[in-house]
PDB file of C-alpha atoms in Angstrom:
ATOM      1  CA  MET A 738      -4.325 -31.267  10.523  1.00  0.00           C
ATOM      2  CA  GLY A 739      -5.385 -28.494  13.021  1.00  0.00           C
ATOM      3  CA  ASN A 740      -6.053 -30.950  15.701  1.00  0.00           C
ATOM      4  CA  ASP A 741      -7.634 -30.557  19.082  1.00  0.00           C
ATOM      5  CA  ALA A 742      -6.605 -32.388  21.988  1.00  0.00           C
ATOM      6  CA  ASP A 743      -7.425 -31.625  25.813  1.00  0.00           C
ATOM      7  CA  GLN A 744      -4.582 -32.481  27.317  1.00  0.00           C
ATOM      8  CA  ASP A 745      -1.421 -34.258  25.890  1.00  0.00           C
ATOM      9  CA  GLY A 746      -0.354 -34.563  21.828  1.00  0.00           C
ATOM     10  CA  GLY A 747      -3.030 -32.990  19.525  1.00  0.00           C
ATOM     11  CA  GLY A 748      -0.756 -33.643  16.742  1.00  0.00           C
ATOM     12  CA  LEU A 749       0.277 -36.931  17.357  1.00  0.00           C
ATOM     13  CA  LEU A 750       0.298 -39.174  20.517  1.00  0.00           C
ATOM     14  CA  LEU A 751       2.880 -42.125  20.264  1.00  0.00           C
ATOM     15  CA  THR A 752       2.006 -44.353  23.779  1.00  0.00           C
ATOM     16  CA  SER A 753       4.189 -47.207  24.813  1.00  0.00           C
ATOM     17  CA  GLY A 754       5.193 -49.963  22.580  1.00  0.00           C
ATOM     18  CA  ALA A 755       3.999 -47.555  19.168  1.00  0.00           C
ATOM     19  CA  ASP A 756       6.965 -47.130  16.410  1.00  0.00           C
ATOM     20  CA  LEU A 757       6.900 -44.468  13.890  1.00  0.00           C
ATOM     21  CA  THR A 758       8.486 -43.443  11.325  1.00  0.00           C
ATOM     22  CA  LEU A 759       7.276 -40.318   9.199  1.00  0.00           C
ATOM     23  CA  GLY A 760       9.910 -38.823   6.864  1.00  0.00           C
ATOM     24  CA  GLN A 761       8.432 -35.708   4.236  1.00  0.00           C
ATOM     25  CA  ALA A 762       5.849 -34.114   6.426  1.00  0.00           C
ATOM     26  CA  VAL A 763       4.384 -30.906   7.943  1.00  0.00           C
ATOM     27  CA  ILE A 764       2.983 -31.714  11.736  1.00  0.00           C
ATOM     28  CA  LEU A 765       0.899 -27.908  11.499  1.00  0.00           C
ATOM     29  CA  GLY A 766      -1.725 -25.865  13.669  1.00  0.00           C
ATOM     30  CA  ASN A 767      -2.258 -28.653  16.478  1.00  0.00           C
ATOM     31  CA  HIS A 768      -3.476 -27.204  20.063  1.00  0.00           C
ATOM     32  CA  ALA A 769      -2.335 -29.220  23.297  1.00  0.00           C
ATOM     33  CA  GLY A 770      -4.220 -28.436  26.408  1.00  0.00           C
ATOM     34  CA  ALA A 771      -0.745 -29.383  28.594  1.00  0.00           C
ATOM     35  CA  SER A 772       2.096 -31.359  26.253  1.00  0.00           C
ATOM     36  CA  GLY A 773       3.158 -32.665  22.839  1.00  0.00           C
ATOM     37  CA  SER A 774       0.935 -29.825  20.695  1.00  0.00           C
ATOM     38  CA  GLY A 775       2.765 -31.168  17.687  1.00  0.00           C
ATOM     39  CA  LEU A 776       4.024 -34.884  19.001  1.00  0.00           C
ATOM     40  CA  LEU A 777       4.409 -36.825  22.553  1.00  0.00           C
ATOM     41  CA  ALA A 778       5.993 -40.036  22.270  1.00  0.00           C
ATOM     42  CA  ASP A 779       5.266 -41.168  25.652  1.00  0.00           C
ATOM     43  CA  SER A 780       8.020 -43.971  26.004  1.00  0.00           C
ATOM     44  CA  ALA A 781       7.891 -44.912  21.705  1.00  0.00           C
ATOM     45  CA  THR A 782      10.443 -44.777  18.919  1.00  0.00           C
ATOM     46  CA  ALA A 783       9.418 -42.089  16.429  1.00  0.00           C
ATOM     47  CA  THR A 784      12.510 -41.396  13.593  1.00  0.00           C
ATOM     48  CA  LEU A 785      12.018 -37.839  12.425  1.00  0.00           C
ATOM     49  CA  SER A 786      12.689 -37.195   8.816  1.00  0.00           C
ATOM     50  CA  GLY A 787      12.842 -34.105   6.434  1.00  0.00           C
ATOM     51  CA  VAL A 788       9.798 -33.227   9.031  1.00  0.00           C
ATOM     52  CA  THR A 789       8.689 -28.777   9.786  1.00  0.00           C
ATOM     53  CA  VAL A 790       6.674 -29.008  13.391  1.00  0.00           C
ATOM     54  CA  THR A 791       5.198 -25.746  12.907  1.00  0.00           C
ATOM     55  CA  ASP A 792       1.952 -23.359  13.975  1.00  0.00           C
ATOM     56  CA  ASN A 793       1.557 -26.038  17.242  1.00  0.00           C
ATOM     57  CA  THR A 794      -0.587 -23.590  20.931  1.00  0.00           C
ATOM     58  CA  GLY A 795      -0.341 -25.567  23.472  1.00  0.00           C
ATOM     59  CA  ASP A 796      -1.619 -24.217  27.393  1.00  0.00           C
ATOM     60  CA  GLY A 797       0.401 -25.378  29.697  1.00  0.00           C
ATOM     61  CA  GLY A 798       2.792 -28.632  29.485  1.00  0.00           C
ATOM     62  CA  ASP A 799       6.023 -28.673  27.106  1.00  0.00           C
ATOM     63  CA  GLY A 800       7.360 -29.402  24.249  1.00  0.00           C
ATOM     64  CA  HIS A 801       4.854 -27.627  22.170  1.00  0.00           C
ATOM     65  CA  GLY A 802       6.550 -28.893  19.018  1.00  0.00           C
ATOM     66  CA  VAL A 803       8.205 -32.230  19.986  1.00  0.00           C
ATOM     67  CA  THR A 804       7.695 -34.000  23.251  1.00  0.00           C
ATOM     68  CA  SER A 805       9.851 -37.237  24.484  1.00  0.00           C
ATOM     69  CA  ALA A 806       8.924 -38.514  27.377  1.00  0.00           C
ATOM     70  CA  GLY A 807      11.243 -41.592  28.222  1.00  0.00           C
ATOM     71  CA  ALA A 808      11.001 -41.974  24.315  1.00  0.00           C
ATOM     72  CA  THR A 809      13.256 -42.428  21.444  1.00  0.00           C
ATOM     73  CA  LEU A 810      13.657 -40.173  19.244  1.00  0.00           C
ATOM     74  CA  THR A 811      15.568 -40.409  16.099  1.00  0.00           C
ATOM     75  CA  LEU A 812      15.916 -36.652  13.725  1.00  0.00           C
ATOM     76  CA  ASP A 813      16.954 -35.957  10.869  1.00  0.00           C
ATOM     77  CA  HIS A 814      17.150 -32.781   8.545  1.00  0.00           C
ATOM     78  CA  CYS A 815      13.963 -31.423  10.545  1.00  0.00           C
ATOM     79  CA  ASN A 816      12.778 -28.441  11.803  1.00  0.00           C
ATOM     80  CA  ALA A 817      10.425 -26.876  14.524  1.00  0.00           C
ATOM     81  CA  TRP A 818       9.401 -23.273  14.712  1.00  0.00           C
ATOM     82  CA  GLY A 819       6.666 -20.730  15.928  1.00  0.00           C
ATOM     83  CA  ASN A 820       5.168 -23.392  17.775  1.00  0.00           C
ATOM     84  CA  SER A 821       3.884 -21.653  21.208  1.00  0.00           C
ATOM     85  CA  PRO A 822       4.152 -21.035  24.211  1.00  0.00           C
ATOM     86  CA  ALA A 823       7.570 -19.625  23.906  1.00  0.00           C
ATOM     87  CA  ASP A 824       8.523 -22.111  26.836  1.00  0.00           C
ATOM     88  CA  TYR A 825       9.733 -25.315  25.150  1.00  0.00           C
ATOM     89  CA  SER A 826       8.546 -24.244  22.193  1.00  0.00           C
ATOM     90  CA  GLY A 827      10.584 -26.731  19.845  1.00  0.00           C
ATOM     91  CA  LEU A 828      12.136 -29.459  21.325  1.00  0.00           C
ATOM     92  CA  ALA A 829      11.216 -31.150  25.138  1.00  0.00           C
ATOM     93  CA  ASP A 830      12.550 -34.609  27.068  1.00  0.00           C
ATOM     94  CA  PRO A 831      11.073 -33.686  30.843  1.00  0.00           C
ATOM     95  CA  THR A 832      12.564 -36.777  31.297  1.00  0.00           C
ATOM     96  CA  GLY A 833      16.355 -35.269  31.013  1.00  0.00           C
TER      97      GLY A 833
END
């Protein structure tokens, strides 16, 4: 993909009420200035099946693969690897 966001959600940014179903895809090579370089779901619903999230980078924040902030997130046979920085580079839920 290769997108760049000044703040959150470099590849995909889902906000309140959004509903995404994504299958057999790669979220690759995105950058965010804050959280969720690959995908950030904030109070949204996301179902991912057979999705690889890789080589996404960020300057700070959480989850430079996938970040779930108060979202309903369903993952089936997904991979998150090679995202950086290393802190929460795969999947993060900063809401606990």
